[in-house]
Each structure stands twice: as structure tokens, then as C-alpha cells.
C-alpha atoms as a PDB file:
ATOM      1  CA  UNK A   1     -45.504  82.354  98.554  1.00  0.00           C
ATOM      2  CA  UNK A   2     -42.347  80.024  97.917  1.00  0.00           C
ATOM      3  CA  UNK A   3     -43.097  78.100 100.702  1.00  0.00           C
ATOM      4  CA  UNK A   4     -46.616  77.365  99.752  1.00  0.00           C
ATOM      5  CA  UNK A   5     -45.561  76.341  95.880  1.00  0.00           C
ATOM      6  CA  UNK A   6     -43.249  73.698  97.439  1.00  0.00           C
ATOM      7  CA  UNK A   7     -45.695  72.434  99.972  1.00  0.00           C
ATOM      8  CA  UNK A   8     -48.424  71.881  97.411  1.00  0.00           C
ATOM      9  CA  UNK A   9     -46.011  70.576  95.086  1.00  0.00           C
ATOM     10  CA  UNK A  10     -44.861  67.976  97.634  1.00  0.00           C
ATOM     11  CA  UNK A  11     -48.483  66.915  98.365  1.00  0.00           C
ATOM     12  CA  UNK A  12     -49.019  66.615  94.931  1.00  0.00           C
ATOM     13  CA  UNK A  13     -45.895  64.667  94.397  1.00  0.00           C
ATOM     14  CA  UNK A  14     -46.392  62.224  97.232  1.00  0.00           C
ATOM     15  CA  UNK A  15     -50.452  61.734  96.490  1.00  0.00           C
ATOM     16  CA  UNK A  16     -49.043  60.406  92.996  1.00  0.00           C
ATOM     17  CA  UNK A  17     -46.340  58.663  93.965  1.00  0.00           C
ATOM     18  CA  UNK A  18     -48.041  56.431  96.696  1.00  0.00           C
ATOM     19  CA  UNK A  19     -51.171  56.376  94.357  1.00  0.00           C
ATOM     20  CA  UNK A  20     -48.881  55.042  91.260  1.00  0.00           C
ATOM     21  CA  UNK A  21     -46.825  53.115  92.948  1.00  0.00           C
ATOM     22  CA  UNK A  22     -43.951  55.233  91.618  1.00  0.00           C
ATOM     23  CA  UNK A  23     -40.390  53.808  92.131  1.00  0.00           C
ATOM     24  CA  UNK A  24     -38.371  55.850  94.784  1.00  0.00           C
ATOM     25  CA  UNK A  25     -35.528  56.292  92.587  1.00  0.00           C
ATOM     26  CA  UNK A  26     -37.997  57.898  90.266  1.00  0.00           C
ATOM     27  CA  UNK A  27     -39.394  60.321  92.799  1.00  0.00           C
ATOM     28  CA  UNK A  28     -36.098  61.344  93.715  1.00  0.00           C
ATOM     29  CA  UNK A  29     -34.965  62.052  89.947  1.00  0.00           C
ATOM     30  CA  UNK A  30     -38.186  64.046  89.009  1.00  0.00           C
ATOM     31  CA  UNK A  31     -37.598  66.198  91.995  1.00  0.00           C
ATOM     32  CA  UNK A  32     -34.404  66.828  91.465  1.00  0.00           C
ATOM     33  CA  UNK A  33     -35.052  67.891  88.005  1.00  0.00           C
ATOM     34  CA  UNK A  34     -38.117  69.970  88.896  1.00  0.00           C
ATOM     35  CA  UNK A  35     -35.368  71.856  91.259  1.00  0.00           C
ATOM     36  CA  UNK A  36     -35.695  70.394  94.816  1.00  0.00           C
ATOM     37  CA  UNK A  37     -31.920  69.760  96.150  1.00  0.00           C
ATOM     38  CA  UNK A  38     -30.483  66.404  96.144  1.00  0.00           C
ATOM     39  CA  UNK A  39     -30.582  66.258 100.335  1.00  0.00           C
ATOM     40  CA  UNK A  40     -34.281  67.077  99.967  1.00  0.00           C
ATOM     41  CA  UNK A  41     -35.243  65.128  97.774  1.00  0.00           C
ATOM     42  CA  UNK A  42     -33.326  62.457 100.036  1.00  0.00           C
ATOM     43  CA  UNK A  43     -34.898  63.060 103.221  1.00  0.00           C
ATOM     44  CA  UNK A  44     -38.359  62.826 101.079  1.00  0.00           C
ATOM     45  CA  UNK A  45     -37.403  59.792  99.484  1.00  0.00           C
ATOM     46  CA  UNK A  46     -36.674  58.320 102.960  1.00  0.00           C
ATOM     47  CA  UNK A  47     -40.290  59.339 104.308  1.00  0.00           C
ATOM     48  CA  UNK A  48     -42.327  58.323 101.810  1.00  0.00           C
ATOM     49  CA  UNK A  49     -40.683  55.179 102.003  1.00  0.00           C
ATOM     50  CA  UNK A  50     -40.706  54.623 105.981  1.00  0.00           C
ATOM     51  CA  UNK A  51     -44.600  55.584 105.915  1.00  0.00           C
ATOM     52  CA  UNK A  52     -46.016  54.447 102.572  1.00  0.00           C
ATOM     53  CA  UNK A  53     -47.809  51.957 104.252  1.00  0.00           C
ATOM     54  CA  UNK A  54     -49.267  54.275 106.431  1.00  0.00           C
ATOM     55  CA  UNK A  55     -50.150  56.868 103.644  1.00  0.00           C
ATOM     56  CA  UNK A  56     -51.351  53.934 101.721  1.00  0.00           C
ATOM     57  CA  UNK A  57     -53.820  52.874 104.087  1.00  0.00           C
ATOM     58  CA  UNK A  58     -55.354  56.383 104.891  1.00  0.00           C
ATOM     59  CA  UNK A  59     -55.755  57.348 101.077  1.00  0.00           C
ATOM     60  CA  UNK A  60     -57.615  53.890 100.738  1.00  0.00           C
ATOM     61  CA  UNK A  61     -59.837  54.941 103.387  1.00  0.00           C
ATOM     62  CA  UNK A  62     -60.464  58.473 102.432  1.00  0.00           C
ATOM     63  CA  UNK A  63     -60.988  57.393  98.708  1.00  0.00           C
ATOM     64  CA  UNK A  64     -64.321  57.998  97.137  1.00  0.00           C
ATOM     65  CA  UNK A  65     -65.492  54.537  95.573  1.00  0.00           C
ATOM     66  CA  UNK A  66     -68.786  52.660  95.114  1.00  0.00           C
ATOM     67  CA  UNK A  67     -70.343  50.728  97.967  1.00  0.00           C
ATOM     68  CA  UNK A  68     -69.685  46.989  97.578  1.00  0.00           C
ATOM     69  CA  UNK A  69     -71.506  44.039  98.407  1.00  0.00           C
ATOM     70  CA  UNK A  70     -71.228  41.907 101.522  1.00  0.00           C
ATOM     71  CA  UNK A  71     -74.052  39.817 101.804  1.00  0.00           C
ATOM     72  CA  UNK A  72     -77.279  38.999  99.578  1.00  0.00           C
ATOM     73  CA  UNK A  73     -80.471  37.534 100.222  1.00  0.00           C
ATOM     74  CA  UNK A  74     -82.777  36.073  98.200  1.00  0.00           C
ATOM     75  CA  UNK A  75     -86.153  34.094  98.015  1.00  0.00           C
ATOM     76  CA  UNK A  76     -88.983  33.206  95.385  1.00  0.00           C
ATOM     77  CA  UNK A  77     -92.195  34.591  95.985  1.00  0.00           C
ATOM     78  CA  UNK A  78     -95.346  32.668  94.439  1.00  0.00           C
ATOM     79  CA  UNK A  79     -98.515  35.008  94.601  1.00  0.00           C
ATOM     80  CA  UNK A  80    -101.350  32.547  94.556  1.00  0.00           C
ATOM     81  CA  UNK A  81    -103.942  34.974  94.949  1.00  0.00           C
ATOM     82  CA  UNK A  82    -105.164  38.377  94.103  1.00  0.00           C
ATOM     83  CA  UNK A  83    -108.010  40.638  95.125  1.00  0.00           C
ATOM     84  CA  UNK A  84    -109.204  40.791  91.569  1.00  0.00           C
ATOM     85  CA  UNK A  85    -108.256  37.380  90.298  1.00  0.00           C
ATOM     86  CA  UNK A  86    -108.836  33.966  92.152  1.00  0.00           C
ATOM     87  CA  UNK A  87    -105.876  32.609  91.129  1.00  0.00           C
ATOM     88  CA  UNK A  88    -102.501  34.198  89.958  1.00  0.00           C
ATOM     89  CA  UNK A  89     -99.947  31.694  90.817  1.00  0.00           C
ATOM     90  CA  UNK A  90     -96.829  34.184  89.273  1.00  0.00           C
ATOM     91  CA  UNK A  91     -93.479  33.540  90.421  1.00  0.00           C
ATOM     92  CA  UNK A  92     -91.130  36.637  91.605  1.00  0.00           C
ATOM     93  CA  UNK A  93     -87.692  36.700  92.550  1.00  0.00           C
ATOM     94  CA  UNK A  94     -87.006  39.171  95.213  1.00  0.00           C
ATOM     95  CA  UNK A  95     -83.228  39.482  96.515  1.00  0.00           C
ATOM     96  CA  UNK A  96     -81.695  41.901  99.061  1.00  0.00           C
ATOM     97  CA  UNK A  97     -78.689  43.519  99.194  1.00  0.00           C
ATOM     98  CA  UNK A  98     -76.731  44.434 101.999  1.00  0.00           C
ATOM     99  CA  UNK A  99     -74.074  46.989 101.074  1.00  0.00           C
ATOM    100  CA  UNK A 100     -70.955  47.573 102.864  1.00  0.00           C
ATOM    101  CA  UNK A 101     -71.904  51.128 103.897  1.00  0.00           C
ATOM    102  CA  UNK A 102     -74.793  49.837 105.875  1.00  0.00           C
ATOM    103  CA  UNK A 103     -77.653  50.374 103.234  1.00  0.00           C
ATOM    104  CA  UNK A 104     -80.006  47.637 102.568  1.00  0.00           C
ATOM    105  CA  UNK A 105     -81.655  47.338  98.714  1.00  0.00           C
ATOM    106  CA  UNK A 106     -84.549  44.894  98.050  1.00  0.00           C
ATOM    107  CA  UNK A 107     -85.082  44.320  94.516  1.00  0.00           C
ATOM    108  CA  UNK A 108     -88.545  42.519  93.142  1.00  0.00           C
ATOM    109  CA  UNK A 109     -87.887  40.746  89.824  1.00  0.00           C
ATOM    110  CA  UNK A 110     -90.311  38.833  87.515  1.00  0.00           C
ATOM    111  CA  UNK A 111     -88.932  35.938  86.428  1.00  0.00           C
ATOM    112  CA  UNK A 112     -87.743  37.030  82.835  1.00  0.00           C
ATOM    113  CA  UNK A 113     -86.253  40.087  84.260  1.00  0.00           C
ATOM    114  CA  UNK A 114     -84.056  37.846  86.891  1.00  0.00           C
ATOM    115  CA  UNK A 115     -82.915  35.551  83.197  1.00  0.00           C
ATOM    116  CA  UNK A 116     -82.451  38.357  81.633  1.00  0.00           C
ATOM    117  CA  UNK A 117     -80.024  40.024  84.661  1.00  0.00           C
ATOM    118  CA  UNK A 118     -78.493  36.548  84.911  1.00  0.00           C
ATOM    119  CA  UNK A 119     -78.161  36.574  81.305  1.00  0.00           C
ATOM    120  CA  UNK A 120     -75.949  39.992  81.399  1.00  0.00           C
ATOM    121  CA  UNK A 121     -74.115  39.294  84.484  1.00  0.00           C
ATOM    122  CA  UNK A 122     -72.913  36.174  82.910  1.00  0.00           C
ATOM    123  CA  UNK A 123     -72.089  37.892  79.765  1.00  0.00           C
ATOM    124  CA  UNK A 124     -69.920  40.412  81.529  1.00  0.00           C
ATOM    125  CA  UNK A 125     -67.910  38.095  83.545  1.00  0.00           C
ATOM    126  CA  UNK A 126     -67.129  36.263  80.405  1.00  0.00           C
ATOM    127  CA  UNK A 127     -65.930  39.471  78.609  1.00  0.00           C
ATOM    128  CA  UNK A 128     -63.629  40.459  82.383  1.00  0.00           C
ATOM    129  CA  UNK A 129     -62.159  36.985  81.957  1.00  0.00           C
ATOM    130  CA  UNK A 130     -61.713  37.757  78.217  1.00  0.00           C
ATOM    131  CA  UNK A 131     -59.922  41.061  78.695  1.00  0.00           C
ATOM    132  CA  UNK A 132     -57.814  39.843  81.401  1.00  0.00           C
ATOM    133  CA  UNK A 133     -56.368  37.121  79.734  1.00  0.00           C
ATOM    134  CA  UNK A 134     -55.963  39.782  76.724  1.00  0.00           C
ATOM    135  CA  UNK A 135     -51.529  40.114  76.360  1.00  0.00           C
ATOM    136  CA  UNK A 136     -51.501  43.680  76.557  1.00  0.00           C
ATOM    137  CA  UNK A 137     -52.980  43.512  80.028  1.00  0.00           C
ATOM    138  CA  UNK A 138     -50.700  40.951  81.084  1.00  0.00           C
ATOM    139  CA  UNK A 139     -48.098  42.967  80.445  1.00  0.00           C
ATOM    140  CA  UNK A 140     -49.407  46.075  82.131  1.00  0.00           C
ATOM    141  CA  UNK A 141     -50.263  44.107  85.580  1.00  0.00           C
ATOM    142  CA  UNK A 142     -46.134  42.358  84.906  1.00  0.00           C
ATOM    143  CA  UNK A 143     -45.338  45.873  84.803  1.00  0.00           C
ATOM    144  CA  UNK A 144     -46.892  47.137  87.805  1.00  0.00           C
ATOM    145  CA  UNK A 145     -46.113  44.371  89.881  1.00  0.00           C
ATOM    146  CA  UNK A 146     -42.251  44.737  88.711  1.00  0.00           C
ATOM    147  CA  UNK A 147     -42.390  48.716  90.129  1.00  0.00           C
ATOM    148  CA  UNK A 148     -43.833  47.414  93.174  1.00  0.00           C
ATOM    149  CA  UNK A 149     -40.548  45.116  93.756  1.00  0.00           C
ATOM    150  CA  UNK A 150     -38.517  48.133  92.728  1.00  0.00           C
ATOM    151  CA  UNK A 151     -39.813  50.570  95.452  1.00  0.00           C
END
């Protein structure tokens, strides 16, 4: 029963550690004071450092996050013609997305509904560049990037 308590508590330990980007010298203080022996917490210390890119690279892949996009197509449509009316002539965006988990979307827009998406997507880059230029963020991403250098 020990031995499982330990085992999930170094699972835990490491899974936070590699996923915060936690200084070593941290790592080994916390488990020292949650009771692990110095030489333990050692020979921890030392594999989490040798494999952390390793560890890293397989709890990227495993993670669950949104499909992104790789590639988009798009074209204007111009429906001349109808069965009901001679002539139509209305413009329509239509734009396909090709995801990176292999799924394909095709989206048909009217014209004022592609302004209006162009319209918000513009809007929310300007409030992304707006928040990262914001201090307080600056110094967060200083922050991490100085724990990085200290592993």
C-alpha cells in the first residue's frame, strides 16, 4: 500500500514538474520535505533531468488539444442562375479547411457573413497583440523563460 502511495506520488510529481517546467532544485526540495530521502530524491532529480526531453515529447503527443489548421482553401462562388429566378448573380465565399487530424471542413459564407468573420478575426488578433504586450504578461513569459535556464 506504501509502495503504491509513492509510485503515484512520483507520477504525479514528475507529470508536474516536466509540465511546469519546475526547476530541479525545486523538485528535489519539495520531495525532500514531503519525506522522500535526500539519495532519492537525487537519483529522481538525475532522471527527470537525463529524460525530460523524452518525457516532454511523449506528454506533447499524448495531450488532448484542439485540431489545428494546416492548409485552407478558398474560392468565390457567383450563382448566376436559379431554377426559380432567371437571374441571381449572388456572390458566396466558400473556404475549406484542412485540419491537422485529417478532417476536411467546407464552410459556405454569404458575403456579409465572411465581413463580418473577417471583422471578428481581426478584432481578436488586435486584442492577442494587446494582451501580450500587456507588462504583467511580460513578466510572466521573463519568468518562465528564466526557470527554463535554471533547470
Amino acid at each position: 500500500d506504501d509502495l503504491l502511495k509513492a509510485v503515484t506520488g512520483l507520477y504525479f510529481i514528475s507529470r508536474a514538474a516536466v509540465r511546469d517546467h519546475v526547476p530541479l532544485s525545486k523538485i528535489k526540495k519539495d520531495m525532500i520535505s514531503l519525506g522522500f530521502k535526500a539519495d532519492i530524491a537525487d537519483v529522481f532529480v538525475h532522471h527527470i533531468h537525463s529524460n525530460r526531453f523524452n518525457i516532454e515529447r511523449v506528454s506533447m503527443r499524448n495531450r488532448i488539444h484542439y485540431p489545428r489548421l494546416e492548409r485552407l482553401k478558398w474560392r468565390i462562388d457567383l450563382t448566376i442562375s436559379s431554377s426559380r429566378l432567371k437571374r441571381v448573380m449572388v456572390p458566396t465565399v466558400t473556404m475549406q479547411f484542412f485540419l491537422d487530424n485529417g478532417r476536411i471542413v467546407n464552410i459556405d459564407l454569404s458575403v456579409e457573413k465572411f465581413h463580418v468573420l473577417r471583422y471578428n478575426v481581426a478584432k481578436l488578433l488586435l486584442q492577442m497583440g494587446t494582451l501580450n504586450r500587456h507588462p504583467m504578461i511580460r513578466i510572466m513569459n521573463q519568468l518562465e523563460e528564466e526557470a527554463r535556464r535554471g533547470m
